[in-house]
Amino acid sequence: MNRSRRILASLVATTCLVAGVGSAAAEVDPSPGSPGAGDRYFPDYGNGGYDVIHYDVHDRVGFNRGRLSGRTELRATATQSLSRFNLDMMLKVTAVKVNGQVAEFRKTNRHELQVTPASPIAEGTDFRVQVKYAGVPKRLRWNGERPWLGNRREIVAMGEPQMAAWWFAANDHPSDKATFDISIKVPKHKKVVANGELEKITKGKSRNTWHWRAAEPMAAYLAFFGAGNFALERGRTPSGLPYVYAVSRQLNQRQREQSFNLLRTTPKVLTFLEKWLGDYPFSSTGGLVTGLEVNFALENQTRPTYPYSGGKQSSWLVAHELTHQWFGDKVAVRNWRDIWLNEGFATFFEMLWADNYGSATPQKWLLREWGYYPQSFWQLKIGEPGAARLFDYPVYQRGGMAVQALRHRIGDADFKALLRAWLADRENGSIEDFIALAEETSGEELDGFFRAWLFSSKRPARTVANGLA
Ligand SMILES: [Zn+2]
């Protein structure tokens, strides 16, 4: 993202005893899945006891009253023997089925949907869930936010760290990735863009259904859709990657042309980033410039959303969101506390992209920034910023500086090898994983370096060890 700048009744004893005494083999008694994924910052985000494999979302959106109704069908694998499990869903739920059978459900609070299937789900088995829901997402507040973005003409379902539960039944935590089919039904004169590739448009009398498919696994917060009056441009990049550029018709013609020009920088920026980060990780690309007044851009997988930038050629923002396709999307944060792995690298490559155009060298930029900020800037420990300050300015700026300092400390060859090794074949990671890999790749002891840059409330001393001399 770039901003302009939370049981449990223990099981009934008799059930356990019967199963326990009966089979000496390791039959595990079914128990409730946790109502959270274990994230210290956001204990109710995500859920325990299963991994989602695939989401099939079918929503219908209305523009006048802002109503959304639909159903999410998901396939998941039980990671424990489940007597019940939770999903994250802000809207009112009207029906739930598990493996085709009607299931009991209740909202334990606005955010948490507790589902009790007719029979327990054995560990290691796949199961299907269908959830039907309806409501007005813009009215719904959680964790002090009302994140829904939309007006009578346009809707963009995107947000970080929360938005998924406002439009589909989700295991909303970056540690659980799944593939997606996203089908959105809108009035005939509206268009829909979402992640991945457009499968088909099913035409109805007054409404059309736009079906998009994201073939590569993604975190729930990176799933998005935009619905409105959009101008679309589709094609293939010089390297053969299908793209979709969408620009809101709420913008005037001159603004639309500027916005398309911004989106058209995508292939060039990707080519630049691939030199550092390896092949682009997904099978399509593109972007949406929204006409809504939003104060942030977001790295939706394959298709970031940008606010209208006022006509400046701000391709640094494209570089930021496209860097996230590797740092954030391909390799997700293990927990929200690891946000530096997203924003630090996106800010660093933003700056490197600008350097590519000759404005300053990265090390000059680092030293200038190091000398520029007052003590208050350095107070935030960006390796542990806290939930309320997850997207504060130092997470970005000190974060990007830390990456350049690391590059300077271990040298370009090791730095590049580190990036490639980090991005090679992991779905998510923590700061500690990254530090261990950095030490392994460089053969250097880097605890002091990372303490100074990520876990200290002071400006790092200007030393060789801190990458500053
Ligand atoms: Zn970002």
XYZ file of N, CA, C and O and ligand atoms in Angstrom, residues 1-2 299 320-321 324 343 346 396, ligand 1:
37
model
N 0.848 -1.188 0.000
C 0.000 0.000 0.000
C 0.881 1.234 0.000
O 1.984 1.220 0.510
N 0.367 2.233 -0.573
C 1.042 3.505 -0.421
C 0.015 4.572 -0.112
O -0.908 4.795 -0.869
N -1.722 -2.735 -3.796
C -1.074 -3.724 -4.645
C -1.922 -4.963 -4.878
O -1.410 -6.088 -4.836
N 6.314 1.278 -6.981
C 6.001 0.841 -5.609
C 5.013 -0.343 -5.623
O 5.284 -1.401 -5.046
N 3.890 -0.173 -6.296
C 2.847 -1.215 -6.270
C 3.286 -2.469 -7.022
O 2.922 -3.584 -6.647
N 5.493 -4.657 -4.947
C 4.674 -5.477 -4.038
C 4.208 -6.789 -4.684
O 3.840 -7.738 -3.976
N 6.631 -2.909 2.837
C 6.752 -1.479 2.525
C 8.195 -1.010 2.391
O 8.471 -0.098 1.607
N 9.202 -2.020 -1.201
C 8.465 -1.239 -2.205
C 9.000 0.186 -2.257
O 9.159 0.766 -3.344
N 7.646 3.129 5.905
C 8.027 3.248 4.499
C 9.441 3.800 4.358
O 10.311 3.203 3.728
Zn 3.117 -0.239 -0.242
